[in-house]
Amino acid sequence: MRTYPIGLMSLFVLVFVIPAWGQDGATISVQQPWARASILASRPAAAYVTILNKDDRPATLVALETPVAGRAEVHRTVKQGDVMKMVPAGPIEVPAGGSVRMEPGGYHVMLMDLERPIEKGETFTLTLRFANASPITVSVPVFGPGARGPEDD
Ligand SMILES: [Cu+2]
C-alpha cells in the first residue's frame, strides 16, 4: 500500500515527460542566418547562424548540407603566433539551455566546392543535422563580402 503513491508518481512522469522527449528537435532553433558573398566560385564562402537550445539536454550539430556547396563544415578561427587560421571545429555541442553564436572571427560555416559564386541579394537553404534532434533547414540571405553581421549589408 505504501508504494501506491510512488506508482502514481511514476505514471505522472511517464505521461508528462515522455511526450516532451518525443518532440525531437522542437526546442532547438536556428536564428539569424546570414552569409557573405563569395569573391570567386573557386574560393570558399562563409555563413553564420545562431543555434538556440531550450532543451534540458545538450544538442550536437554534426553535419551541414546546402545545394550551393559540395561541402559545408563548421570552422573555428584560431591564432597561431601572429597568424589567424581556420580549422575544422568538429561536432559543435550546444549546451542545454544555451546557445552557440557564429560570427566573423569565430565559428562559421565554411562553404566549399561552390557550384558558382554566391552573390549579394540571393538566398540559399542550409540544413543543420543534429546527433540527437531533427534536422533544421533555414533560408540564408547573402550580404556583401565585407558584411560584419546580419544587419550590416
Ligand atoms: Cu573557414
mmCIF file of C-alpha atoms and ligand atoms in Angstrom:
data_model
loop_
_atom_site.group_PDB
_atom_site.id
_atom_site.type_symbol
_atom_site.label_atom_id
_atom_site.label_comp_id
_atom_site.label_asym_id
_atom_site.label_seq_id
_atom_site.Cartn_x
_atom_site.Cartn_y
_atom_site.Cartn_z
ATOM 1 C CA MET A 1 0.000 0.000 0.000
ATOM 2 C CA ARG A 2 2.872 2.400 0.780
ATOM 3 C CA THR A 3 4.219 2.064 -2.759
ATOM 4 C CA TYR A 4 0.924 3.221 -4.277
ATOM 5 C CA PRO A 5 1.727 6.966 -4.245
ATOM 6 C CA ILE A 6 5.128 6.259 -5.802
ATOM 7 C CA GLY A 7 3.387 4.237 -8.513
ATOM 8 C CA LEU A 8 1.154 7.200 -9.237
ATOM 9 C CA MET A 9 4.169 9.480 -9.419
ATOM 10 C CA SER A 10 5.833 7.144 -11.938
ATOM 11 C CA LEU A 11 2.709 7.263 -14.083
ATOM 12 C CA PHE A 12 2.746 11.058 -13.907
ATOM 13 C CA VAL A 13 6.389 11.111 -15.052
ATOM 14 C CA LEU A 14 5.679 8.697 -17.915
ATOM 15 C CA VAL A 15 2.690 10.634 -19.173
ATOM 16 C CA PHE A 16 4.149 14.115 -18.914
ATOM 17 C CA VAL A 17 7.860 13.654 -19.558
ATOM 18 C CA ILE A 18 7.985 11.076 -22.366
ATOM 19 C CA PRO A 19 5.892 13.165 -24.814
ATOM 20 C CA ALA A 20 8.337 16.055 -24.359
ATOM 21 C CA TRP A 21 11.223 13.766 -25.347
ATOM 22 C CA GLY A 22 9.243 12.563 -28.313
ATOM 23 C CA GLN A 23 9.137 16.062 -29.802
ATOM 24 C CA ASP A 24 12.601 15.669 -31.184
ATOM 25 C CA GLY A 25 14.295 18.947 -32.014
ATOM 26 C CA ALA A 26 11.271 21.134 -31.286
ATOM 27 C CA THR A 27 13.239 23.027 -28.654
ATOM 28 C CA ILE A 28 16.197 23.748 -30.917
ATOM 29 C CA SER A 29 16.039 26.752 -33.199
ATOM 30 C CA VAL A 30 18.368 28.309 -35.728
ATOM 31 C CA GLN A 31 18.280 32.092 -35.777
ATOM 32 C CA GLN A 32 19.767 34.998 -37.721
ATOM 33 C CA PRO A 33 21.236 33.030 -40.602
ATOM 34 C CA TRP A 34 23.328 35.092 -42.996
ATOM 35 C CA ALA A 35 26.221 34.674 -45.379
ATOM 36 C CA ARG A 36 28.876 36.741 -47.059
ATOM 37 C CA ALA A 37 29.014 36.888 -50.825
ATOM 38 C CA SER A 38 31.870 34.818 -52.226
ATOM 39 C CA ILE A 39 34.611 36.548 -54.148
ATOM 40 C CA LEU A 40 35.085 33.716 -56.644
ATOM 41 C CA ALA A 41 33.491 30.298 -57.094
ATOM 42 C CA SER A 42 36.972 28.856 -56.517
ATOM 43 C CA ARG A 43 37.157 30.420 -53.030
ATOM 44 C CA PRO A 44 35.104 29.187 -50.064
ATOM 45 C CA ALA A 45 32.320 31.365 -48.673
ATOM 46 C CA ALA A 46 31.227 31.779 -45.051
ATOM 47 C CA ALA A 47 27.791 31.543 -43.473
ATOM 48 C CA TYR A 48 26.757 32.248 -39.889
ATOM 49 C CA VAL A 49 23.877 31.138 -37.671
ATOM 50 C CA THR A 50 22.953 31.262 -34.011
ATOM 51 C CA ILE A 51 21.742 27.957 -32.572
ATOM 52 C CA LEU A 52 19.455 28.167 -29.544
ATOM 53 C CA ASN A 53 18.833 25.096 -27.394
ATOM 54 C CA LYS A 54 15.918 25.349 -24.965
ATOM 55 C CA ASP A 55 16.076 21.629 -24.179
ATOM 56 C CA ASP A 56 17.449 20.333 -20.889
ATOM 57 C CA ARG A 57 19.910 18.167 -22.810
ATOM 58 C CA PRO A 58 22.811 19.370 -24.948
ATOM 59 C CA ALA A 59 22.356 19.260 -28.726
ATOM 60 C CA THR A 60 25.213 18.360 -31.035
ATOM 61 C CA LEU A 61 25.491 19.758 -34.545
ATOM 62 C CA VAL A 62 27.148 17.014 -36.591
ATOM 63 C CA ALA A 63 26.651 17.887 -40.261
ATOM 64 C CA LEU A 64 25.583 20.615 -42.672
ATOM 65 C CA GLU A 65 24.203 20.470 -46.183
ATOM 66 C CA THR A 66 23.397 23.078 -48.805
ATOM 67 C CA PRO A 67 22.686 22.890 -52.529
ATOM 68 C CA VAL A 68 25.164 25.731 -53.247
ATOM 69 C CA ALA A 69 28.281 23.947 -51.968
ATOM 70 C CA GLY A 70 29.743 20.486 -52.377
ATOM 71 C CA ARG A 71 30.920 20.571 -48.785
ATOM 72 C CA ALA A 72 29.861 22.562 -45.714
ATOM 73 C CA GLU A 73 31.525 22.292 -42.325
ATOM 74 C CA VAL A 74 31.926 24.332 -39.173
ATOM 75 C CA HIS A 75 35.287 26.031 -38.772
ATOM 76 C CA ARG A 76 36.685 27.985 -35.906
ATOM 77 C CA THR A 77 39.272 30.727 -36.115
ATOM 78 C CA VAL A 78 42.434 30.250 -34.041
ATOM 79 C CA LYS A 79 45.506 32.411 -33.594
ATOM 80 C CA GLN A 80 48.841 30.712 -34.282
ATOM 81 C CA GLY A 81 51.600 33.168 -33.499
ATOM 82 C CA ASP A 82 50.581 36.274 -35.402
ATOM 83 C CA VAL A 83 48.548 34.362 -37.969
ATOM 84 C CA MET A 84 44.802 33.773 -37.816
ATOM 85 C CA LYS A 85 43.992 30.304 -39.091
ATOM 86 C CA MET A 86 40.759 28.433 -39.709
ATOM 87 C CA VAL A 87 40.472 24.825 -38.586
ATOM 88 C CA PRO A 88 37.573 22.342 -38.757
ATOM 89 C CA ALA A 89 35.730 22.576 -35.449
ATOM 90 C CA GLY A 90 34.252 19.073 -35.490
ATOM 91 C CA PRO A 91 30.861 18.421 -33.873
ATOM 92 C CA ILE A 92 29.525 21.535 -32.121
ATOM 93 C CA GLU A 93 27.831 21.000 -28.775
ATOM 94 C CA VAL A 94 25.098 23.495 -27.952
ATOM 95 C CA PRO A 95 24.694 23.392 -24.159
ATOM 96 C CA ALA A 96 21.328 22.675 -22.540
ATOM 97 C CA GLY A 97 19.513 25.980 -22.164
ATOM 98 C CA GLY A 98 22.316 27.736 -24.043
ATOM 99 C CA SER A 99 23.344 28.853 -27.488
ATOM 100 C CA VAL A 100 26.210 28.918 -29.953
ATOM 101 C CA ARG A 101 26.642 32.095 -31.950
ATOM 102 C CA MET A 102 28.669 32.040 -35.144
ATOM 103 C CA GLU A 103 30.289 35.290 -36.264
ATOM 104 C CA PRO A 104 33.237 36.569 -38.293
ATOM 105 C CA GLY A 105 36.466 35.759 -36.432
ATOM 106 C CA GLY A 106 34.846 32.850 -34.560
ATOM 107 C CA TYR A 107 32.770 29.849 -35.505
ATOM 108 C CA HIS A 108 31.470 29.903 -39.073
ATOM 109 C CA VAL A 109 30.059 27.543 -41.655
ATOM 110 C CA MET A 110 32.628 27.170 -44.421
ATOM 111 C CA LEU A 111 31.015 26.539 -47.781
ATOM 112 C CA MET A 112 33.490 24.728 -50.013
ATOM 113 C CA ASP A 113 33.422 23.384 -53.564
ATOM 114 C CA LEU A 114 30.906 26.044 -54.625
ATOM 115 C CA GLU A 115 28.828 25.297 -57.700
ATOM 116 C CA ARG A 116 29.019 29.016 -58.587
ATOM 117 C CA PRO A 117 29.761 32.278 -56.758
ATOM 118 C CA ILE A 118 27.271 33.179 -54.001
ATOM 119 C CA GLU A 119 26.008 36.670 -54.779
ATOM 120 C CA LYS A 120 24.749 39.507 -52.621
ATOM 121 C CA GLY A 121 20.932 39.652 -52.550
ATOM 122 C CA GLU A 122 20.273 35.961 -53.102
ATOM 123 C CA THR A 123 19.208 33.379 -50.532
ATOM 124 C CA PHE A 124 20.056 29.699 -50.255
ATOM 125 C CA THR A 125 18.975 26.892 -47.969
ATOM 126 C CA LEU A 126 21.185 25.385 -45.288
ATOM 127 C CA THR A 127 20.285 22.207 -43.409
ATOM 128 C CA LEU A 128 21.750 21.567 -39.969
ATOM 129 C CA ARG A 129 21.839 17.948 -38.768
ATOM 130 C CA PHE A 130 21.977 17.138 -35.071
ATOM 131 C CA ALA A 131 23.052 13.915 -33.366
ATOM 132 C CA ASN A 132 20.037 13.905 -31.064
ATOM 133 C CA ALA A 133 17.379 16.071 -32.739
ATOM 134 C CA SER A 134 15.577 16.528 -36.024
ATOM 135 C CA PRO A 135 17.365 18.402 -38.817
ATOM 136 C CA ILE A 136 16.552 22.093 -39.294
ATOM 137 C CA THR A 137 16.610 23.865 -42.660
ATOM 138 C CA VAL A 138 16.920 27.647 -42.799
ATOM 139 C CA SER A 139 16.927 30.193 -45.607
ATOM 140 C CA VAL A 140 20.190 32.140 -45.632
ATOM 141 C CA PRO A 141 20.300 35.703 -47.051
ATOM 142 C CA VAL A 142 23.560 36.792 -48.665
ATOM 143 C CA PHE A 143 25.114 40.159 -47.824
ATOM 144 C CA GLY A 144 28.146 41.917 -49.222
ATOM 145 C CA PRO A 145 31.650 40.392 -48.941
ATOM 146 C CA GLY A 146 32.575 42.816 -46.128
ATOM 147 C CA ALA A 147 29.436 42.460 -44.011
ATOM 148 C CA ARG A 148 30.104 42.003 -40.304
ATOM 149 C CA GLY A 149 26.642 40.849 -39.250
ATOM 150 C CA PRO A 150 23.099 40.115 -40.403
ATOM 151 C CA GLU A 151 22.075 43.777 -40.070
ATOM 152 C CA ASP A 152 25.173 45.102 -41.796
ATOM 153 C CA ASP A 153 24.543 44.957 -45.523
HETATM 154 CU CU CU B 1 36.639 28.630 -42.559
#
